[in-house]
Every structure is written in structure tokens, then in C-alpha cells.
Amino acid sequence: MIYEFFNNLFGSEIIAGFIAASLPLLIFILPFALIAVLLERKVAGHMQDRLGPMRVGYHGILQTVADIIKLLQKEDIIARDNDKLLFNIAPILVFAGSYAAFAAIPFTSAYIGANIDLGIFYIIAVTGLVVAGILMAGWASNNKYSLLGAMRSAAQIVSYEIPTILVVLTLVMFTGTTNLMTLSENQTALFWNWNIFGGPELSLAKFLLIPFMIIAFLIIYISTLAEVNRTPFDIPEAESELVSGYHTEYSGMKFAMFFLAEYANMFAVSAIVSALFFGGYHSPFGYLGNTLDIQWLIPVEQFFWFTFKGVFFVFVQMWLRWTLPRLRVDQLMTASWKYLIPIAFVNLLIVGIITLI
Amino acid sequence: MKEYFNNIFTALYTIFVGMKITFRHLFIPAVTIQYPDVKLKLPERERNRLYVNMDDCIGCDQCSRACPVSCIEIETVKSIPGEDLGKTSNGKKKVLWVTKFNIDFAKCCYCQLCVFPCPTECIYMTDVYEFSEYERENLIYDFVTLTPEEREQKKLNYEKFMAEKAAADAAAKQAPKEEPKKES
């Protein structure tokens, strides 16, 4: 699609691949991170009856731009006893891990970075790079707090990957595909066809599935929340205990890379949740482009709905952040191993039986 | 087993209760006061930076003596006959040139004790509280309205007048001695 278009335009596979690969970064992730950081601070402020940033631009809308400029100018500090190589690779690896996930996410029916058949498993596998990057950052910083944060983060991501994958497995079993494009394509037309409402086929099974789909959604939402290290699962970055976890020693652009990766990750997991359960890029009420018979309007609308759903789930993540206190380590592990995993297993079985019937 | 499901239910239920509360707070007007743009109204009897209205000051030195930390320094010069210093707003006649009226706000403890003894109510507390400085010397405020040249001039005038007066006195003392000689 996009790749073929650029291939025809420039006649070179390398340029086309390069452009197609950097497109989501330039037109989506960077603006999204800019807006999400501001949104986070504004939401945080207003939920605590404060105002949030107010001084740069009207109601502080240019605050993140100013922050980015500040980060660009900052000195890149590398302490003497750091492991230089790992220290420099870590932020790149973390960002690459979260950015690579965007390759398989369908933004519209007209744009997907790589239409992989194993899309959802590819995303889960490639985000594993983030764990490696975080461990590297913590180890190479030569700082006890960073190391503690990194170890907590790795333990948390690894244990919460299991319920995530179990729920993904439930969905894969139910829909019979791992391709995110097909997954979204199946949930077309009205919102009643979304997977959270039991999928597109109208039968008794559809109504039986709804409660179990809602349970599956809650499990994947909680576990992805833990995977992106957001409150209430933010012990890897617990400010009051660990300064700020694995990126304590980083400054300037390297710190910005971690920050960008965190926000890219937030959107990535929200996009996966919306693609699995909430129809991906599909509009809940049909398209204006279809009624007006304008074909090019449909992808634009789809992009809007996809962003809307993603940003909504990101907003819910922020909302939860300012609602819930941080979990202790043992509570964190209890929540994953004693509650989420057994429930996800039982849910997997029940959904399987219902689909068979 | 019952406890297990109870835990799940309580966890989910309480999360939704908390989310309801935070969502409500999203629409409560913020309590922030954006300080440099918006300032809180000060209390009625607040004590901040002093100000001296030199038009009313008679140089009586009472504030300086009342000050517990000696942050007020006053020097005065008597006026010579023929000079009109005007009157204060409550009708007192001014007779002294105030050539030095320094208040060191680095020392000042904002006790307001200097304000009460003032017979003309010329020293008082204002509502200015933002006057931080980088140099401690900048906190010494000079309230005298005369220019440095004028202050020197007043001192010289007075010294000259005293010298003339002393000379006149000396002349007057000698004159009565000489006169009796003439008479006798």
C-alpha cells in the first residue's frame, strides 16, 4: 500500500522502505508523545484541582515543545564507572522495541507498516526488546537504584506477559487469525460486531460470550498496564523509593528516548487492546465516506477512530494513575500469578467451549 | 474460595469508586492562584516594607530609638534662620534638615514598633513584600529627598552659620570689655 506507492514514486526499494518505516514515527508517534505528555500533566493537574502547566502558550499548550528544546540542549552526562557501550545502546533498544511494535499495528485499512500474518505475536515478541533495554540501562548505570528498578521492571514485565498472552490466545482461538489487519477487518460495520460484544456472527454463542469477553478485556487491560510500567504497577519507577528507576542516570536526549518509548508503548498497548476488542480502526456507526460516496474519506475516518480509541485508553491509563496508589512487590506478583493467570486460563477454556458449541 | 472471589469483586468495585471520585474532580474548578498574575488579598494588619514620607518627617529620631534591631539611621542638621522648611500635614513646624534616613531591610524585623512613636505618622507599613535583592547593600534604603550636594550644602550652611555666630559672639564678648575701658 504505502510502501508500493513510494516504490512506484521513487523507483527504489530502499527509499520506499525508509519512508514507509519512518512515516508512523514522524506523523504519529512524535506528535502523539507531545500531546500525550501535555495531556498527562493537564489531567494530573485537574484531577488534583490544580491547573497544570499554564505559562507557555495559551494554557500551556507549548509546554512540551519547550521541554523538548530544553532536553535537546542538555549536556549528555555519562558517569565514569558506567558501562559505556550498554549505557549508550539501552535507550535505543528500548525505543526500537516499542517502535517496532507499530509496524504491525493497522492504523487504517489503507496503512499498515507490515501486514504480517503473525502480527499480534510479532508485537508481543518484539516488545521483549524493551525488557532487555531496561535491564541494560539499569545494569550499565552502575547505580543501585537503577539496577533495582530494572530488575523490578523485568520481573514485572515477564510475569504480566503471561496473562496478556493468554488473553491474546483466547482471541486468536475465537477469531482464528493472528493477523491484526484481518482481526480488525472482521469487526467491521456497527459496534455490535466488535469482539467485546462477541464478534460478528449473530448466534446464541455471541450473547454467551459477552461476559467472558469483558473479563478478557479487563485482564488484558490490567496486564498491559503493568507491562508499560504505569501506576498502579509503577514500582520500577517508584519515585519515592528508587529516584526514578532505570533511567535515573540518563540525561538529555537519551532520557527523552526513554520518555518517548514510554509514551509510544502506552499508545501501542492501547492500540492492541482496541484492535483486539474494540474493532481497531472501524467506526462504531458506519462511515460518512460510504454515505457520501467519497472513497478517500474512509481511511481518514478510520484513522480518526483508531486514534480516538487509542487516546481514550491512554486517557484511562492516566485516569487510573491518579486514582490508585502503587502496589507493593508481593501484591504485584499476587495480582498476576494468583488472580490474573488462573482467571485468564479459565476464561480461555470457557471461551473455547462456547466457540465449539 | 469465597474470599478469593470476594477479593476480586472488592478490587474491581473499589477501583471504580476511586475512578468516579477522580473523574468528578476533573471538573471541579482549580484552586490554584497564579501568583505573579493573581495575588491573594493581604490581611488588614499585615506588616511589610516600611515607607517614610519625608515631607512629614521632622527628624525627631524617635523611630530610630524605638527600633529593637537598630536598623534605622538618622542624621539631622539644624536649619539656619531665614530658611523655611514648611509644615507637616498635621501642622508641626519643621526645624531640622534630615540629611540621612537609612533603613536596612536586611536587619528589619518588621515589628512595626517604629510606626507608633512617630508624632507625624510619616513612617508606616506598606503592602509591598516583593523586594528581594541579589546584593545585601541594595536592601539599605535611603529615604532622604535631598540630593547629596544639597545635604553637603545644608551641613556647610549650618557650620558657616555657627562659625559666624561664634565669631559674632566672640565679638560681642570682646565689645563689652572694651566699652567699659572707654567709659572708664
XYZ file of C-alpha atoms in Angstrom:
541
model
C 0.000 0.000 0.000
C 2.068 2.947 1.250
C 5.237 1.002 0.518
C 4.163 0.220 -3.054
C 3.129 3.821 -3.564
C 6.566 5.117 -2.598
C 8.221 2.311 -4.518
C 6.471 3.481 -7.670
C 7.175 7.113 -6.883
C 10.935 6.803 -6.334
C 11.669 3.550 -8.117
C 13.914 2.466 -5.253
C 13.057 -0.139 -2.670
C 15.455 1.314 -0.090
C 14.000 4.825 -0.176
C 10.461 3.468 -0.185
C 11.174 1.215 2.771
C 12.882 4.016 4.648
C 9.999 6.428 4.130
C 7.345 3.836 4.915
C 9.189 2.928 8.101
C 9.701 6.473 9.355
C 6.177 7.600 8.493
C 4.481 6.445 11.712
C 7.307 7.924 13.752
C 7.170 11.344 12.159
C 3.471 11.775 11.602
C 2.207 9.829 14.554
C 4.444 8.947 17.492
C 6.231 12.284 17.907
C 3.071 14.420 17.764
C 1.281 11.871 19.906
C 4.039 11.965 22.534
C 3.955 15.764 22.515
C 0.209 15.810 23.052
C 0.158 12.886 25.496
C 2.761 14.429 27.791
C 0.760 17.636 27.931
C -2.487 15.688 28.351
C -0.965 13.695 31.173
C 0.109 16.827 33.017
C -3.184 18.569 32.406
C -5.210 15.537 33.504
C -2.973 15.139 36.548
C -3.426 18.801 37.415
C -7.171 18.938 37.015
C -7.745 15.675 38.861
C -5.937 17.200 41.827
C -7.828 20.504 41.471
C -4.744 22.221 40.109
C -4.257 23.766 36.680
C -1.185 22.008 35.330
C 1.207 23.898 33.042
C -0.150 27.362 32.289
C 2.696 29.639 31.324
C 3.989 28.540 27.895
C 1.425 29.489 25.307
C -2.318 29.566 25.887
C -2.992 27.325 28.899
C 0.499 25.875 28.488
C -0.039 24.141 25.144
C 3.574 24.715 24.108
C 4.969 23.310 27.370
C 6.165 20.024 25.860
C 7.792 21.824 22.932
C 9.711 23.920 25.433
C 10.625 20.771 27.360
C 11.924 19.086 24.216
C 14.060 22.124 23.388
C 15.423 22.042 26.918
C 16.220 18.326 26.642
C 17.973 18.858 23.302
C 20.242 21.481 24.818
C 21.123 19.471 27.898
C 24.537 18.005 28.447
C 24.771 14.294 27.758
C 26.272 13.049 31.010
C 27.988 9.673 31.105
C 29.399 8.886 34.532
C 32.953 7.493 34.825
C 32.055 3.998 36.005
C 29.199 3.412 33.571
C 29.412 0.577 31.115
C 29.658 2.956 28.139
C 28.545 0.591 25.377
C 25.483 -0.809 27.138
C 24.664 2.606 28.544
C 24.504 4.076 25.046
C 22.691 1.162 23.429
C 19.976 0.815 26.087
C 17.767 3.824 25.199
C 17.985 2.996 21.510
C 16.994 -0.586 22.199
C 14.074 0.417 24.388
C 12.819 2.853 21.796
C 13.402 0.405 18.933
C 11.428 -2.238 20.829
C 8.407 -0.039 21.323
C 8.669 1.484 17.848
C 8.922 -1.878 16.096
C 5.542 -2.788 17.567
C 3.990 -0.055 15.426
C 4.972 -1.944 12.284
C 2.197 -4.466 12.731
C -0.464 -2.093 14.027
C -3.102 -1.260 11.402
C -3.722 2.473 11.525
C -6.335 2.402 8.760
C -7.447 -0.135 6.194
C -5.033 1.661 3.817
C -1.980 1.845 6.026
C -0.193 -0.865 7.954
C 3.586 -0.922 8.253
C 3.939 -4.624 7.589
C 0.936 -6.842 7.028
C 2.353 -9.818 8.931
C 0.247 -12.930 9.389
C 1.609 -13.405 12.901
C 1.033 -9.708 13.690
C -0.062 -9.957 17.301
C 2.641 -12.466 18.230
C 5.219 -10.354 16.450
C 4.227 -7.398 18.621
C 4.454 -9.441 21.812
C 7.830 -10.852 20.776
C 9.385 -7.586 19.664
C 8.312 -5.683 22.758
C 10.515 -8.170 24.620
C 13.403 -5.970 23.449
C 12.138 -3.368 25.891
C 12.896 -5.699 28.809
C 16.429 -6.223 27.533
C 16.900 -2.498 27.078
C 15.604 -1.717 30.561
C 17.872 -4.345 32.141
C 20.820 -2.955 30.170
C 20.069 0.577 31.260
C 19.797 -0.464 34.893
C 22.958 -2.536 34.834
C 25.106 -0.125 32.837
C 24.166 2.838 35.018
C 26.232 1.348 37.859
C 23.696 2.701 40.305
C 21.930 0.580 42.892
C 18.589 2.298 42.423
C 18.734 1.925 38.665
C 19.583 -1.740 38.978
C 16.775 -2.348 41.470
C 14.338 -0.552 39.206
C 15.462 -2.503 36.174
C 15.162 -5.827 37.972
C 11.718 -4.994 39.267
C 10.703 -3.884 35.798
C 11.961 -7.070 34.165
C 10.251 -9.266 36.755
C 7.036 -7.368 36.316
C 7.019 -7.368 32.519
C 7.857 -11.038 32.324
C 5.169 -12.103 34.775
C 2.493 -9.891 33.251
C 3.279 -11.092 29.761
C 1.621 -14.407 30.649
C -1.943 -13.127 31.235
C -1.548 -10.872 28.199
C -0.615 -13.778 26.004
C -3.373 -15.963 27.451
C -5.961 -13.349 26.571
C -4.437 -12.870 23.137
C -4.636 -16.636 22.752
C -8.314 -16.552 23.695
C -8.919 -14.013 20.966
C -6.815 -15.894 18.446
C -8.753 -19.047 19.220
C -12.040 -17.200 18.877
C -11.285 -15.357 15.644
C -8.941 -17.904 14.078
C -6.378 -15.334 12.950
C -3.277 -13.636 14.331
C -3.180 -11.006 11.640
C -4.214 -7.702 13.207
C -5.478 -6.427 9.851
C -7.848 -9.388 9.447
C -8.765 -9.153 13.110
C -9.883 -5.543 12.653
C -11.443 -6.285 9.286
C -13.669 -8.956 10.895
C -15.187 -6.463 13.293
C -16.453 -4.146 10.592
C -19.722 -2.205 10.394
C -21.523 -1.456 13.651
C -20.091 -1.603 17.159
C -22.284 -4.630 17.855
C -19.802 -6.643 15.802
C -16.831 -5.807 17.993
C -15.170 -8.703 19.738
C -16.092 -7.374 23.157
C -19.722 -7.920 22.124
C -18.997 -11.447 20.973
C -17.830 -10.936 17.439
C -19.652 -10.508 14.130
C -21.608 -13.778 13.974
C -25.132 -13.469 15.300
C -25.969 -16.564 17.311
C -26.563 -17.722 20.879
C -22.809 -18.056 21.401
C -22.436 -14.305 20.802
C -24.563 -13.461 23.821
C -22.970 -16.132 25.971
C -19.533 -14.749 25.126
C -20.143 -11.135 26.159
C -19.389 -11.512 29.925
C -16.280 -13.584 29.221
C -15.085 -11.109 26.634
C -15.462 -8.330 29.177
C -13.403 -10.372 31.675
C -10.777 -10.972 28.985
C -10.701 -7.256 28.219
C -10.226 -6.350 31.886
C -7.389 -8.861 32.234
C -5.527 -7.667 29.151
C -6.027 -4.048 30.128
C -4.636 -4.607 33.623
C -1.704 -6.676 32.422
C -0.746 -4.312 29.607
C -0.935 -1.503 32.135
C 1.655 -3.399 34.138
C 3.751 -4.056 31.053
C 4.148 -0.370 30.288
C 5.091 0.328 33.933
C 2.242 2.682 34.656
C 0.690 3.332 38.049
C -0.572 1.291 39.950
C 2.160 -1.001 38.620
C 4.959 1.570 38.619
C 7.304 0.108 41.206
C 10.144 0.071 38.642
C 9.934 3.868 38.549
C 8.731 4.443 42.086
C 9.884 7.998 42.710
C 9.698 7.763 46.460
C 11.837 4.621 46.674
C 14.079 4.485 43.615
C 14.541 8.117 42.496
C 13.143 7.227 39.075
C 14.218 3.680 38.390
C 16.296 2.540 35.469
C 16.617 5.954 33.795
C 17.934 7.807 36.844
C 21.404 8.210 35.352
C 20.280 9.378 31.937
C 20.066 12.969 30.799
C 19.290 14.960 27.703
C 18.245 13.132 24.568
C 18.815 9.663 25.985
C 16.348 10.407 28.722
C 13.996 11.783 26.089
C 14.259 8.483 24.209
C 13.096 6.589 27.301
C 10.298 9.044 27.712
C 9.259 8.763 24.078
C 9.406 4.967 24.292
C 7.181 5.038 27.364
C 4.523 7.094 25.614
C 4.845 5.120 22.364
C 4.355 1.959 24.437
C 1.297 3.410 26.118
C -0.270 4.031 22.760
C 0.864 0.685 21.350
C -0.838 -1.334 24.086
C -3.959 0.805 23.838
C -3.987 0.231 20.092
C -3.625 -3.519 20.578
C -6.473 -3.569 23.082
C -8.670 -1.579 20.727
C -7.706 -3.754 17.756
C -8.473 -6.943 19.670
C -11.695 -5.923 21.380
C -12.984 -2.634 20.040
C -12.908 -3.042 16.292
C -9.494 -1.488 15.669
C -9.824 1.319 13.164
C -13.503 0.680 12.493
C -16.069 3.331 13.174
C -18.848 2.269 15.557
C -21.595 3.846 13.442
C -20.628 3.325 9.805
C -18.766 5.792 7.616
C -19.548 9.234 6.300
C -17.474 8.323 3.222
C -19.856 5.490 2.372
C -22.987 7.584 2.649
C -21.478 10.450 0.642
C -19.749 8.013 -1.729
C -16.282 9.554 -1.263
C -13.776 6.724 -1.171
C -10.728 8.633 0.133
C -12.646 9.862 3.164
C -12.936 6.359 4.633
C -9.239 5.898 5.596
C -9.239 9.377 7.119
C -12.261 8.492 9.227
C -10.689 5.178 10.141
C -7.518 6.963 11.236
C -9.617 9.287 13.347
C -11.473 6.419 15.041
C -8.268 4.476 15.601
C -6.565 7.473 17.213
C -9.687 8.246 19.191
C -9.878 4.751 20.651
C -6.139 4.690 21.356
C -6.144 8.087 23.031
C -9.217 7.134 25.027
C -7.446 4.119 26.500
C -4.354 6.227 27.131
C -6.622 8.657 28.966
C -7.997 5.807 31.063
C -4.418 4.832 31.898
C -3.770 8.379 33.114
C -7.063 8.378 34.958
C -6.059 5.183 36.787
C -2.663 6.659 37.533
C -4.184 9.466 39.559
C -6.733 7.201 41.205
C -4.782 4.242 42.523
C -1.808 4.026 44.865
C 1.244 1.959 43.968
C 1.209 -1.797 44.567
C 3.800 -3.476 46.729
C 6.074 -6.061 45.068
C 4.341 -9.018 46.690
C 0.903 -7.609 45.871
C 2.054 -7.108 42.304
C 3.114 -10.719 41.978
C -0.025 -11.933 43.763
C -2.207 -9.983 41.366
C -0.516 -11.564 38.390
C 0.069 -15.174 39.470
C -2.860 -15.779 41.800
C -5.579 -13.759 40.120
C -4.982 -12.794 36.508
C -3.369 -16.006 35.246
C -5.913 -18.511 36.696
C -8.825 -16.357 35.595
C -7.324 -15.973 32.136
C -6.908 -19.754 31.912
C -10.481 -20.480 32.954
C -11.663 -17.772 30.605
C -9.661 -19.340 27.772
C -11.327 -22.705 28.426
C -14.834 -21.281 28.655
C -14.473 -19.202 25.501
C -13.086 -22.282 23.757
C -16.040 -24.428 24.807
C -18.576 -21.784 23.808
C -16.939 -21.332 20.411
C -17.007 -25.090 19.856
C -20.704 -25.274 20.648
C -12.637 -19.789 47.794
C -15.320 -17.352 48.836
C -12.636 -14.946 49.980
C -10.881 -15.231 46.609
C -13.918 -14.061 44.644
C -14.703 -11.509 47.293
C -11.214 -10.064 46.797
C -11.704 -9.795 43.052
C -15.056 -8.122 43.494
C -13.790 -5.648 46.113
C -10.742 -4.798 43.999
C -12.793 -4.022 40.895
C -15.558 -2.272 42.817
C -13.188 -0.026 44.760
C -11.272 0.861 41.594
C -14.493 2.086 40.041
C -15.398 4.027 43.179
C -11.986 5.721 43.077
C -12.274 6.432 39.382
C -15.652 8.041 39.917
C -14.166 10.381 42.512
C -11.183 11.385 40.389
C -13.438 11.909 37.383
C -15.618 14.245 39.407
C -12.543 16.202 40.442
C -11.631 16.658 36.782
C -14.453 19.198 36.547
C -14.079 20.936 39.893
C -12.576 24.395 39.307
C -8.910 24.514 40.210
C -7.907 26.159 43.449
C -4.593 27.380 42.013
C -3.790 31.076 42.380
C -1.391 32.004 39.599
C 0.804 34.058 41.885
C 2.613 36.737 39.884
C -0.527 37.422 37.837
C -3.092 36.991 40.570
C -2.327 37.885 44.167
C -4.172 36.991 47.299
C -5.656 39.902 49.239
C -3.383 40.640 52.184
C -4.767 40.652 55.727
C -5.787 44.018 57.101
C -2.927 44.464 59.597
C -0.144 42.874 57.552
C 3.376 44.180 58.195
C 5.647 44.520 55.192
C 8.167 47.014 53.870
C 8.344 50.371 55.643
C 7.949 53.662 53.870
C 8.863 57.125 55.102
C 7.082 60.160 53.799
C 9.911 62.699 54.040
C 7.553 65.678 53.570
C 6.171 64.968 57.019
C 9.347 63.843 58.763
C 10.568 66.271 61.417
C 13.738 64.314 62.149
C 12.807 63.598 65.754
C 14.740 60.286 65.833
C 12.007 58.527 67.837
C 11.606 55.692 65.355
C 15.317 55.047 65.423
C 15.299 54.798 69.195
C 12.248 52.528 69.193
C 13.833 50.093 66.749
C 14.859 46.896 68.575
C 17.464 45.951 65.958
C 18.762 49.478 65.232
C 18.113 49.300 61.536
C 17.120 52.947 61.193
C 19.900 55.520 60.973
C 19.038 59.199 61.111
C 21.241 62.280 60.962
C 19.875 65.779 61.124
C 21.190 69.295 60.662
C 19.577 72.348 62.240
C 18.222 74.864 59.851
C 19.589 78.381 59.870
C 17.251 81.372 60.483
C 15.558 82.560 57.348
C 15.221 79.060 55.875
C 11.612 77.929 55.592
C 11.217 74.151 55.825
C 7.429 74.208 55.615
C 4.964 72.473 57.867
C 3.977 68.851 58.277
C 0.489 67.727 57.359
C -0.639 67.866 60.988
C 0.651 71.386 61.480
C 4.042 70.859 63.132
C 6.754 73.233 62.063
C 9.851 71.550 60.679
C 13.141 72.872 62.030
C 15.668 70.162 61.099
C 17.133 69.166 57.771
C 17.174 65.363 57.640
C 20.422 64.553 55.853
C 20.399 60.818 56.455
C 17.463 58.443 56.813
C 18.578 54.892 56.065
C 16.530 51.806 56.817
C 18.382 48.493 56.430
C 15.712 45.948 55.460
C 18.193 43.135 55.836
C 18.113 43.902 59.558
C 14.494 44.999 59.864
C 12.314 42.518 61.750
C 9.004 44.059 60.657
C 7.820 44.561 64.243
C 6.116 47.883 63.499
C 7.466 49.394 66.765
C 8.877 52.380 64.846
C 5.467 53.255 63.493
C 3.742 54.028 66.818
C 6.029 56.724 68.301
C 6.127 58.837 65.152
C 4.470 62.170 66.033
C 3.594 62.977 62.411
C 2.717 59.452 61.246
C 5.220 59.729 58.431
C 6.711 56.235 58.795
C 4.293 53.407 58.034
C 3.988 49.871 56.679
C 3.107 49.419 53.015
C 1.765 46.292 51.284
C 4.949 45.700 49.253
C 6.503 42.338 50.067
C 8.394 41.520 46.855
C 11.738 43.314 47.187
C 14.352 40.581 47.210
C 17.813 41.624 46.030
C 20.993 39.904 44.928
C 23.261 42.230 46.966
C 22.728 42.855 50.648
C 23.768 46.506 50.187
C 20.753 47.040 47.946
C 18.477 46.404 50.900
C 19.638 49.628 52.574
C 17.002 52.131 51.537
C 17.716 55.844 51.535
C 14.556 57.872 52.060
C 16.007 61.391 52.074
C 14.616 63.535 49.280
C 17.599 65.917 49.184
C 20.388 65.306 46.698
C 23.873 64.557 48.132
C 25.034 68.052 47.128
C 22.146 69.661 48.940
C 22.920 67.631 52.069
C 26.543 68.836 51.992
C 25.283 72.328 51.368
C 22.993 72.213 54.397
C 25.813 70.982 56.597
C 28.132 73.677 55.301
C 25.462 76.314 55.717
C 24.945 75.297 59.307
C 28.677 75.171 60.038
C 29.130 78.549 58.412
C 26.209 79.962 60.364
C 27.624 78.538 63.615
C 31.060 79.906 62.774
C 29.557 83.308 62.043
C 27.511 83.121 65.208
C 30.603 82.111 67.198
C 32.509 84.990 65.635
C 29.653 87.344 66.439
C 29.520 86.033 69.987
C 33.257 86.431 70.360
C 32.958 89.955 69.001
C 30.052 90.613 71.370
C 32.089 89.298 74.302
C 35.042 91.485 73.460
C 32.954 94.569 72.838
C 31.538 94.864 76.396
C 35.105 94.535 77.735
C 36.333 97.317 75.567
C 33.419 99.631 76.218
C 33.911 99.905 79.946
C 37.501 100.812 79.234
C 36.324 103.625 77.060
C 33.858 104.720 79.678
C 36.369 104.494 82.451
